[in-house]
Short mmCIF file of C-alpha atoms in Angstrom, two decimals:
data_model
loop_
_atom_site.label_atom_id
_atom_site.label_comp_id
_atom_site.label_asym_id
_atom_site.label_seq_id
_atom_site.Cartn_x
_atom_site.Cartn_y
_atom_site.Cartn_z
CA MET M 1 -0.58 195.83 174.64
CA ASP M 2 -1.41 196.35 178.30
CA SER M 3 -5.09 196.53 179.03
CA GLY M 4 -4.52 199.69 181.04
CA ASN M 5 -2.75 201.53 178.25
CA THR M 6 -5.32 203.67 176.45
CA GLU M 7 -2.91 205.19 173.96
CA LYS M 8 -3.70 204.12 170.40
CA ARG M 9 -0.91 203.84 167.87
CA ASP M 10 -0.78 202.56 164.32
CA LEU M 11 1.47 199.51 164.52
CA THR M 12 1.88 199.39 160.74
CA LEU M 13 4.07 202.49 160.99
CA ASP M 14 6.87 200.20 162.24
CA LEU M 15 6.52 198.04 159.11
CA PRO M 16 8.97 198.93 156.29
CA ASP M 17 7.56 199.82 152.89
CA ASP M 18 9.00 196.70 151.31
CA CYS M 19 7.24 194.45 153.82
CA LEU M 20 3.99 196.35 153.39
CA ALA M 21 4.22 195.91 149.61
CA LEU M 22 4.78 192.19 150.14
CA VAL M 23 1.59 192.01 152.20
CA PHE M 24 -0.30 193.76 149.39
CA HIS M 25 0.95 191.18 146.89
CA HIS M 26 -0.60 188.39 148.96
CA LEU M 27 -4.10 189.87 148.94
CA SER M 28 -6.62 187.54 147.33
CA SER M 29 -8.41 190.03 145.07
CA THR M 30 -7.87 193.33 143.29
CA ALA M 31 -10.83 194.84 145.15
CA ASP M 32 -9.13 194.22 148.52
CA ARG M 33 -5.99 195.92 147.29
CA ASN M 34 -7.96 198.90 146.00
CA ARG M 35 -9.62 199.30 149.38
CA CYS M 36 -6.27 199.13 151.16
CA SER M 37 -4.91 201.90 148.96
CA LEU M 38 -7.60 204.22 150.38
CA VAL M 39 -6.58 203.76 154.03
CA CYS M 40 -3.95 206.51 154.11
CA ARG M 41 -1.49 208.35 151.89
CA ARG M 42 1.38 206.04 152.79
CA TRP M 43 -0.57 202.94 151.82
CA LEU M 44 -1.61 204.66 148.60
CA ALA M 45 2.02 205.43 147.73
CA VAL M 46 3.23 201.90 148.55
CA ASP M 47 0.44 200.33 146.53
CA SER M 48 1.15 202.59 143.55
CA LEU M 49 4.87 201.86 143.49
CA SER M 50 4.39 198.10 143.87
CA ARG M 51 1.43 197.63 141.49
CA TYR M 52 2.61 195.61 138.51
CA ARG M 53 -0.78 194.37 137.23
CA LEU M 54 -3.78 196.55 136.47
CA SER M 55 -7.17 196.00 134.86
CA LEU M 56 -9.19 199.08 133.87
CA ARG M 57 -12.63 199.67 132.43
CA ALA M 58 -11.64 201.19 129.11
CA THR M 59 -14.46 203.66 128.52
CA ALA M 60 -14.11 206.92 126.62
CA SER M 61 -13.83 208.86 129.89
CA LEU M 62 -10.73 206.98 131.10
CA PRO M 63 -8.18 209.56 132.40
CA ALA M 64 -5.13 207.67 131.21
CA SER M 65 -2.57 210.37 131.98
CA SER M 66 -3.39 210.69 135.67
CA LEU M 67 -4.00 207.02 136.38
CA LEU M 68 -1.17 205.40 134.49
CA GLY M 69 1.56 207.99 134.33
CA CYS M 70 1.57 209.29 137.88
CA ARG M 71 0.09 206.60 140.06
CA PHE M 72 1.51 203.40 138.57
CA PRO M 73 5.08 204.01 137.39
CA SER M 74 6.06 200.33 137.80
CA LEU M 75 3.15 198.93 135.78
CA SER M 76 4.15 195.97 133.59
CA ARG M 77 0.86 194.16 132.77
CA LEU M 78 -2.20 196.14 131.67
CA THR M 79 -5.72 195.03 130.71
CA LEU M 80 -8.16 197.45 129.07
CA ARG M 81 -11.69 196.12 128.72
CA CYS M 82 -14.98 197.68 127.73
CA ASP M 83 -18.58 196.48 127.56
CA ARG M 84 -21.05 196.59 124.71
CA SER M 85 -23.12 199.42 126.11
CA SER M 86 -20.24 201.92 126.45
CA LEU M 87 -17.93 203.81 124.15
CA SER M 88 -14.41 202.46 124.36
CA ILE M 89 -11.20 204.43 124.64
CA PRO M 90 -10.11 206.53 121.63
CA ASP M 91 -6.81 206.24 119.80
CA GLY M 92 -5.14 208.89 121.93
CA VAL M 93 -5.30 206.80 125.10
CA LEU M 94 -3.51 203.90 123.44
CA LEU M 95 -0.86 206.17 121.96
CA SER M 96 -0.10 207.60 125.41
CA LEU M 97 1.01 204.16 126.64
CA SER M 98 4.36 204.60 124.88
CA SER M 99 5.36 207.39 127.25
CA LEU M 100 3.27 206.53 130.32
CA CYS M 101 4.12 202.80 130.55
CA PRO M 102 7.62 202.26 129.15
CA ASN M 103 8.03 199.01 131.14
CA LEU M 104 4.87 197.39 129.80
CA VAL M 105 5.40 193.66 129.18
CA ALA M 106 1.83 192.44 128.61
CA LEU M 107 -1.09 194.31 127.01
CA ARG M 108 -4.63 192.97 126.69
CA LEU M 109 -7.45 194.72 124.83
CA LYS M 110 -11.04 193.50 125.09
CA ALA M 111 -14.01 194.99 123.24
CA CYS M 112 -12.16 198.26 122.50
CA ARG M 113 -14.17 198.76 119.34
CA HIS M 114 -13.28 202.42 118.76
CA LEU M 115 -9.56 201.79 118.34
CA SER M 116 -8.49 202.15 114.72
CA ASP M 117 -5.38 201.06 112.86
CA ASP M 118 -3.94 204.57 113.25
CA ALA M 119 -3.61 204.04 117.00
CA PHE M 120 -0.93 201.40 116.43
CA HIS M 121 1.15 203.26 113.85
CA SER M 122 2.90 205.42 116.48
CA LEU M 123 2.70 202.92 119.35
CA ALA M 124 6.15 202.00 120.66
CA LEU M 125 6.39 199.28 123.32
CA PRO M 126 9.86 197.79 122.90
CA ARG M 127 9.58 195.55 125.99
CA LEU M 128 6.21 194.07 125.08
CA VAL M 129 6.23 190.27 125.30
CA GLU M 130 2.51 189.36 125.32
CA PHE M 131 -0.32 190.94 123.32
CA SER M 132 -3.97 189.89 123.31
CA ALA M 133 -6.92 191.45 121.49
CA SER M 134 -10.52 190.25 121.43
CA SER M 135 -13.68 191.75 119.91
CA CYS M 136 -11.86 194.76 118.43
CA ASN M 137 -12.26 196.45 115.04
CA PHE M 138 -8.68 197.11 113.87
CA GLY M 139 -7.13 194.91 111.21
CA ALA M 140 -3.95 193.67 109.56
CA SER M 141 -2.43 197.14 109.25
CA ALA M 142 -2.51 197.57 113.03
CA LEU M 143 -0.94 194.14 113.55
CA ASN M 144 1.83 195.01 111.12
CA SER M 145 2.64 198.16 113.09
CA LEU M 146 2.54 196.28 116.40
CA LEU M 147 4.91 193.58 115.18
CA ALA M 148 7.29 196.14 113.74
CA SER M 149 7.48 198.15 116.99
CA SER M 150 7.67 195.14 119.38
CA PRO M 151 10.84 193.17 118.62
CA ASN M 152 10.52 191.11 121.84
CA LEU M 153 6.96 189.89 121.26
CA GLU M 154 6.62 186.16 122.10
CA SER M 155 2.88 185.60 122.59
CA LEU M 156 0.09 186.78 120.25
CA SER M 157 -3.61 186.08 120.90
CA ILE M 158 -6.29 187.31 118.48
CA LYS M 159 -10.00 186.59 119.00
CA ARG M 160 -12.95 187.91 117.00
CA LEU M 161 -10.93 190.60 115.25
CA ARG M 162 -13.56 192.14 112.98
CA GLY M 163 -11.22 194.44 111.08
CA LEU M 164 -9.30 191.47 109.70
CA ALA M 165 -12.24 190.51 107.50
CA ALA M 166 -12.24 193.85 105.68
CA ASP M 167 -8.49 194.03 105.07
CA PRO M 168 -6.79 192.15 102.25
CA PRO M 169 -4.36 189.40 103.29
CA SER M 170 -1.42 191.78 103.61
CA LEU M 171 0.05 190.80 107.00
CA HIS M 172 3.79 190.72 106.41
CA VAL M 173 6.61 189.13 108.35
CA SER M 174 8.65 191.45 110.56
CA ALA M 175 11.53 191.04 112.98
CA ALA M 176 9.14 190.26 115.84
CA ALA M 177 7.62 187.33 113.97
CA SER M 178 10.88 185.42 114.20
CA ARG M 179 10.62 185.54 118.02
CA LEU M 180 6.97 184.50 118.38
CA ARG M 181 6.54 181.33 120.42
CA ARG M 182 2.77 181.22 121.05
CA ILE M 183 -0.05 182.12 118.64
CA HIS M 184 -3.71 181.78 119.61
CA LEU M 185 -6.38 182.39 116.94
CA LYS M 186 -10.11 182.14 117.62
CA GLU M 187 -13.20 182.96 115.57
CA LEU M 188 -11.46 184.84 112.77
CA PHE M 189 -12.89 185.49 109.34
CA ASN M 190 -10.34 185.81 106.55
CA ALA M 191 -7.78 184.09 108.77
CA GLN M 192 -5.63 183.26 105.74
CA ALA M 193 -4.26 186.78 106.12
CA LEU M 194 -2.14 185.38 108.94
CA ALA M 195 -0.48 182.73 106.76
CA PRO M 196 2.72 184.76 106.18
CA LEU M 197 3.00 185.39 109.91
CA LEU M 198 2.78 181.68 110.73
CA ALA M 199 5.29 180.79 108.04
CA GLY M 200 7.75 183.39 109.37
CA SER M 201 7.48 182.45 113.05
CA LEU M 202 10.55 180.24 113.05
CA GLN M 203 10.55 179.71 116.84
CA LEU M 204 6.83 178.92 117.12
CA GLU M 205 6.12 176.34 119.83
CA SER M 206 2.37 176.59 120.46
CA LEU M 207 -0.41 177.10 117.89
CA THR M 208 -4.14 177.19 118.69
CA VAL M 209 -6.75 177.53 115.94
CA VAL M 210 -10.42 177.59 116.97
CA ARG M 211 -13.27 178.22 114.51
CA CYS M 212 -11.17 180.11 111.96
CA SER M 213 -12.06 180.34 108.29
CA GLY M 214 -9.70 179.59 105.45
CA ASP M 215 -7.98 176.58 103.92
CA TRP M 216 -5.82 175.44 106.79
CA ASP M 217 -4.38 172.57 104.83
CA GLN M 218 -2.50 175.05 102.65
CA ILE M 219 -1.63 177.28 105.62
CA LEU M 220 -0.14 174.37 107.58
CA GLU M 221 1.80 173.16 104.55
CA ASP M 222 3.37 176.57 104.04
CA ALA M 223 4.07 177.05 107.77
CA THR M 224 5.74 173.68 108.41
CA VAL M 225 8.26 174.14 105.62
CA LYS M 226 10.43 176.16 108.02
CA VAL M 227 8.57 175.91 111.34
CA ARG M 228 9.51 172.49 112.72
CA GLY M 229 9.67 173.19 116.47
CA LEU M 230 5.95 172.96 117.33
CA VAL M 231 5.34 171.44 120.75
CA HIS M 232 1.61 172.11 121.22
CA LEU M 233 -1.04 172.11 118.46
CA HIS M 234 -4.77 172.63 119.02
CA ILE M 235 -7.14 172.63 116.02
CA GLU M 236 -10.87 172.92 116.63
CA ARG M 237 -13.76 173.32 114.19
CA SER M 238 -11.60 174.58 111.37
CA HIS M 239 -11.26 173.45 107.76
CA VAL M 240 -8.38 171.00 107.95
CA GLY M 241 -8.04 167.50 106.55
CA ASP M 242 -5.52 164.73 106.07
CA ARG M 243 -3.45 166.98 103.85
CA GLY M 244 -2.93 169.42 106.71
CA LEU M 245 -2.20 166.59 109.13
CA SER M 246 0.49 165.25 106.82
CA ALA M 247 2.13 168.69 107.08
CA VAL M 248 1.88 168.54 110.89
CA ALA M 249 3.71 165.22 110.78
CA ARG M 250 6.88 167.14 109.84
CA CYS M 251 7.05 168.55 113.40
CA ALA M 252 8.93 165.77 115.12
CA SER M 253 9.08 167.70 118.42
CA LEU M 254 5.27 167.77 118.83
CA GLU M 255 4.21 166.64 122.33
CA SER M 256 0.59 167.82 122.67
CA PHE M 257 -1.92 167.25 119.85
CA ASN M 258 -5.62 168.21 120.08
CA LEU M 259 -7.87 167.54 117.09
CA ILE M 260 -11.44 168.54 117.92
CA LYS M 261 -14.49 168.31 115.64
CA THR M 262 -12.74 168.37 112.28
CA PRO M 263 -14.92 166.12 110.08
CA ASP M 264 -12.45 166.07 107.16
CA CYS M 265 -9.77 164.27 109.19
CA THR M 266 -9.61 160.48 108.95
CA ASP M 267 -7.58 157.55 110.24
CA SER M 268 -4.94 158.16 107.59
CA GLY M 269 -4.16 161.67 108.86
CA VAL M 270 -4.02 160.65 112.52
CA ALA M 271 -1.77 157.68 111.74
CA GLY M 272 0.51 159.98 109.73
CA VAL M 273 0.87 162.39 112.66
CA ALA M 274 1.65 159.47 114.97
CA ALA M 275 4.32 158.19 112.59
CA GLY M 276 5.99 161.58 112.23
CA CYS M 277 5.62 162.79 115.82
CA ARG M 278 6.82 159.87 117.89
CA GLY M 279 7.36 162.02 120.98
CA LEU M 280 3.64 162.68 121.54
CA ARG M 281 2.71 162.70 125.23
CA ARG M 282 -0.82 164.15 125.24
CA VAL M 283 -3.44 163.42 122.55
CA ARG M 284 -7.08 164.46 122.41
CA LEU M 285 -9.29 163.33 119.53
CA ASP M 286 -12.92 164.42 119.17
CA GLY M 287 -14.44 162.61 116.21
CA TRP M 288 -17.81 164.34 116.46
CA ARG M 289 -19.47 160.91 116.03
CA MET M 290 -18.52 160.92 112.34
CA ASN M 291 -16.84 157.48 112.47
CA ARG M 292 -13.93 158.69 110.35
CA ILE M 293 -11.33 158.11 113.07
CA GLY M 294 -11.28 154.68 114.65
CA ASP M 295 -9.14 151.61 115.16
CA VAL M 296 -6.68 152.36 112.33
CA GLY M 297 -5.72 155.78 113.70
CA LEU M 298 -5.49 154.51 117.28
CA THR M 299 -3.35 151.58 116.15
CA GLY M 300 -0.98 154.09 114.57
CA LEU M 301 -0.67 155.82 117.94
CA ALA M 302 -0.02 152.49 119.64
CA LYS M 303 2.77 151.53 117.23
CA ASN M 304 4.65 154.86 117.19
CA CYS M 305 3.94 156.87 120.38
CA ARG M 306 5.46 154.87 123.18
CA ASN M 307 5.85 157.95 125.42
CA LEU M 308 2.12 158.70 125.48
CA LYS M 309 0.93 159.79 128.95
CA GLU M 310 -2.57 161.19 128.36
CA LEU M 311 -5.23 160.07 125.87
CA VAL M 312 -8.72 161.57 125.52
CA LEU M 313 -11.15 160.00 123.04
CA VAL M 314 -14.48 161.79 122.49
CA GLY M 315 -17.09 160.74 119.95
CA LEU M 316 -14.98 157.83 118.68
CA ASN M 317 -15.94 154.17 118.50
CA PRO M 318 -12.80 152.15 119.27
CA THR M 319 -12.94 148.41 119.81
CA ALA M 320 -11.20 146.10 122.25
CA SER M 321 -8.55 145.37 119.63
CA SER M 322 -7.25 148.93 119.30
CA LEU M 323 -7.54 149.56 123.06
CA GLY M 324 -5.47 146.46 123.72
CA GLU M 325 -2.79 147.61 121.29
CA LEU M 326 -2.75 151.03 122.96
CA GLY M 327 -2.25 149.44 126.35
CA GLU M 328 0.65 147.34 125.09
CA GLY M 329 2.24 149.90 122.78
CA CYS M 330 1.90 152.83 125.22
CA PRO M 331 2.73 151.33 128.62
CA GLY M 332 3.13 154.72 130.30
CA VAL M 333 -0.44 156.01 129.83
CA GLU M 334 -1.55 157.52 133.14
CA ARG M 335 -4.73 159.40 132.17
CA LEU M 336 -7.44 157.97 129.91
CA ALA M 337 -10.86 159.41 129.02
CA LEU M 338 -13.52 157.61 126.97
CA CYS M 339 -16.55 159.79 126.25
CA GLY M 340 -19.59 159.54 124.00
CA SER M 341 -18.70 156.18 122.49
CA GLU M 342 -21.17 153.55 121.32
CA THR M 343 -18.68 150.69 121.43
CA ILE M 344 -17.06 151.13 124.85
CA GLY M 345 -18.74 148.42 126.89
CA ASP M 346 -17.84 145.99 129.63
CA GLY M 347 -15.50 144.03 127.35
CA GLU M 348 -13.56 147.14 126.41
CA LEU M 349 -13.29 148.19 130.08
CA ALA M 350 -11.96 144.70 130.86
CA VAL M 351 -9.26 145.24 128.22
CA VAL M 352 -8.42 148.63 129.75
CA ALA M 353 -8.18 147.04 133.21
CA ALA M 354 -5.87 144.30 131.93
CA LYS M 355 -3.61 146.24 129.54
CA PHE M 356 -3.20 149.72 131.05
CA ARG M 357 -0.98 148.82 133.98
CA SER M 358 0.21 152.40 134.65
CA LEU M 359 -3.23 154.02 134.49
CA ARG M 360 -3.91 156.40 137.39
CA LYS M 361 -6.98 158.39 136.28
CA LEU M 362 -9.90 157.10 134.23
CA CYS M 363 -13.01 158.91 132.99
CA VAL M 364 -15.93 157.09 131.33
CA LYS M 365 -18.84 159.24 130.18
CA GLY M 366 -21.88 158.40 128.09
CA CYS M 367 -20.78 154.84 127.26
CA PRO M 368 -22.83 151.58 127.42
CA VAL M 369 -21.00 150.09 130.40
CA SER M 370 -22.54 148.28 133.36
CA ASP M 371 -21.61 146.91 136.78
CA ASP M 372 -19.56 144.15 135.12
CA GLY M 373 -17.21 146.81 133.80
CA MET M 374 -16.85 148.24 137.31
CA GLY M 375 -15.97 144.75 138.51
CA ALA M 376 -13.26 144.49 135.86
CA LEU M 377 -11.79 147.80 137.04
CA ALA M 378 -11.78 146.51 140.60
CA ARG M 379 -9.56 143.62 139.55
CA GLY M 380 -7.19 145.51 137.20
CA CYS M 381 -5.18 148.74 136.86
CA PRO M 382 -3.07 148.44 140.02
CA GLU M 383 -2.03 152.13 139.94
CA LEU M 384 -5.57 153.49 139.56
CA VAL M 385 -6.31 156.30 142.06
CA LYS M 386 -9.28 158.15 140.53
CA VAL M 387 -12.30 157.05 138.51
CA LYS M 388 -15.12 159.17 137.05
CA VAL M 389 -18.26 157.52 135.71
CA LYS M 390 -20.92 159.85 134.30
CA LYS M 391 -24.12 159.32 132.34
CA CYS M 392 -23.68 155.56 132.08
CA ARG M 393 -27.15 154.03 132.49
CA GLY M 394 -25.95 150.50 133.17
CA VAL M 395 -23.89 151.43 136.23
CA SER M 396 -25.71 151.32 139.56
CA VAL M 397 -24.77 152.13 143.12
CA GLU M 398 -24.14 148.42 143.74
CA GLY M 399 -21.40 148.44 141.13
CA VAL M 400 -19.88 151.53 142.69
CA GLU M 401 -19.99 149.95 146.14
CA PHE M 402 -18.28 146.84 144.78
CA LEU M 403 -15.53 148.98 143.29
CA LYS M 404 -15.27 150.88 146.57
CA GLN M 405 -14.82 147.71 148.60
CA HIS M 406 -12.09 146.38 146.32
CA ARG M 407 -10.39 149.75 145.99
CA PRO M 408 -10.16 151.18 149.51
CA GLY M 409 -8.81 154.68 149.70
CA LYS M 410 -9.43 155.44 145.99
CA ALA M 411 -11.42 158.49 144.88
CA LEU M 412 -14.54 157.73 142.85
CA GLU M 413 -16.97 160.20 141.29
CA PHE M 414 -20.25 158.88 140.03
CA GLU M 415 -23.37 160.46 138.53
CA LEU M 416 -26.59 158.68 137.68
CA ASP M 417 -28.43 159.25 134.44
CA GLU M 418 -31.25 161.80 134.25
CA GLU M 419 -33.95 159.11 134.00
CA GLU M 420 -32.71 157.45 137.18
CA GLU M 421 -32.69 160.84 138.88
CA VAL M 422 -36.37 161.38 137.99
CA HIS M 423 -37.38 158.04 139.46
CA GLY M 424 -35.29 158.72 142.53
CA LYS M 425 -33.52 155.37 142.56
CA ASP M 426 -30.31 156.43 144.22
CA ASN M 427 -28.05 159.34 144.92
CA LEU M 428 -27.02 161.84 142.27
CA GLU M 429 -23.31 161.96 143.08
CA LEU M 430 -21.05 159.73 145.12
CA VAL M 431 -17.50 160.62 146.13
CA VAL M 432 -15.40 158.00 147.88
CA GLY M 433 -12.14 159.03 149.55
CA ASN M 434 -9.80 158.07 152.36
CA GLU M 435 -11.67 159.90 155.10
CA ARG M 436 -15.26 160.53 154.13
CA THR M 437 -18.05 159.58 151.75
CA ASN M 438 -20.54 162.23 150.61
CA VAL M 439 -23.85 160.83 149.45
CA ALA M 440 -26.55 163.15 148.12
CA ALA M 441 -30.00 162.73 149.58
CA THR M 442 -32.31 160.29 147.81
CA LEU M 443 -35.31 161.91 146.17
CA SER M 444 -38.67 160.21 146.00
CA PRO M 445 -40.63 160.48 142.71
CA SER M 446 -43.11 162.99 144.15
CA LYS M 447 -40.40 165.26 145.60
CA SER M 448 -38.43 165.14 142.36
CA ILE M 449 -41.49 166.17 140.32
CA VAL M 450 -42.27 169.06 142.69
CA LEU M 451 -38.67 170.25 142.59
CA ARG M 452 -38.59 170.23 138.79
CA ALA M 453 -41.89 172.13 138.65
CA ARG M 454 -40.52 174.83 140.96
CA MET M 455 -37.33 175.19 138.93
CA SER M 456 -39.32 175.49 135.68
CA PHE M 457 -41.49 178.20 137.23
CA LEU M 458 -38.42 180.18 138.32
CA VAL M 459 -36.87 179.96 134.86
CA ILE M 460 -40.08 181.14 133.18
CA ALA M 461 -40.49 184.00 135.66
CA GLY M 462 -36.93 185.17 135.07
CA SER M 463 -37.42 185.11 131.31
CA ILE M 464 -40.59 187.23 131.62
CA ARG M 465 -38.74 189.80 133.74
CA ARG M 466 -35.90 190.12 131.24
CA TRP M 467 -38.44 190.46 128.42
#
């Protein structure tokens, strides 16, 4: 504009509505978009017609009819969340979604504790694909109604569903169950009520079970009789043993297998899964320092899973023998993590450096390794591009510098142990890259003690205020 022209004109008036909606979609946060909708009536109308995602505070005073029906006719993904100190939406608000949001594809409910099973009996969302509920009070009857009225449902996530504990295990299989591909279960009591649903989900590809009660050995046996297309399985802190793992071994298409803190699982179960699921590409085993999974289970992986790309071992105590077999039997491993092990030392790192020729990323945490292990890494693993070493007392800055000199241009993250931090020996974190090296300032013993005293005082003062 000419400096002499004093006429002011809104240049966005020349921008078509479609282009303005595209600009709104590129905003970084929902708050920015809400503020833009208050600029003028035109911006409000464009934002309303192009808003596909919405997250609302689902209190009892939520005016659902005016917000959802009139302002957001194109809404396809809706999140309703409430906090502990407020009354959540009643059943009538949820029932109105059938007429107000006919195009709804994804629905998420969080802490809507005042919704009962009756709210789902008349709910009709035929296009619903994803449903998630956490910290709610409805039970199996509501889930039955939801599955019956949502024939296109593919993803079901249930967390801390309190009503499920009071209901008898009466969840039946409907037409929607045959289309389910992803099921996520977390912190459920009386989770065996979902056994018929799992057994009837013939197209199930992903199953996650975290801290759920029930005999999961029997549930997995019943489910894998017909469900053989599992691709991802995550079991954490649930009652499952070798019997359940033998049922998992029927799923030959399994690619991702996470077994975390299940003390009843042993080498026999892990070896059985490896023998039955030869296409495994990502494996994570957390033995919880129980010493029930070790060299025998890892040898089973080495003999059967040649396509393995990622291996994470936490709380296990493998030896150089099993690590060497893994390196030879799984030549394509690119990511390896060894955490919380009492047997991973310099000799084992030397075996990793010599056998894992395709390794690109390595993480070693809480293991008794020293600078000699860093030297072995400097001479091996030709494809290595990133190394993380954390909480390893025997590794010093000299070992890191040696690895840096022999691996120019490689990224290296390093953290000293807490005792070394107190004495102020060296830096707390070191990152080595192509262009720069960030080194944290060295703390003397006196400065470190003063800093810790100040932090303790702040924590105590904050606790007193909250009390």
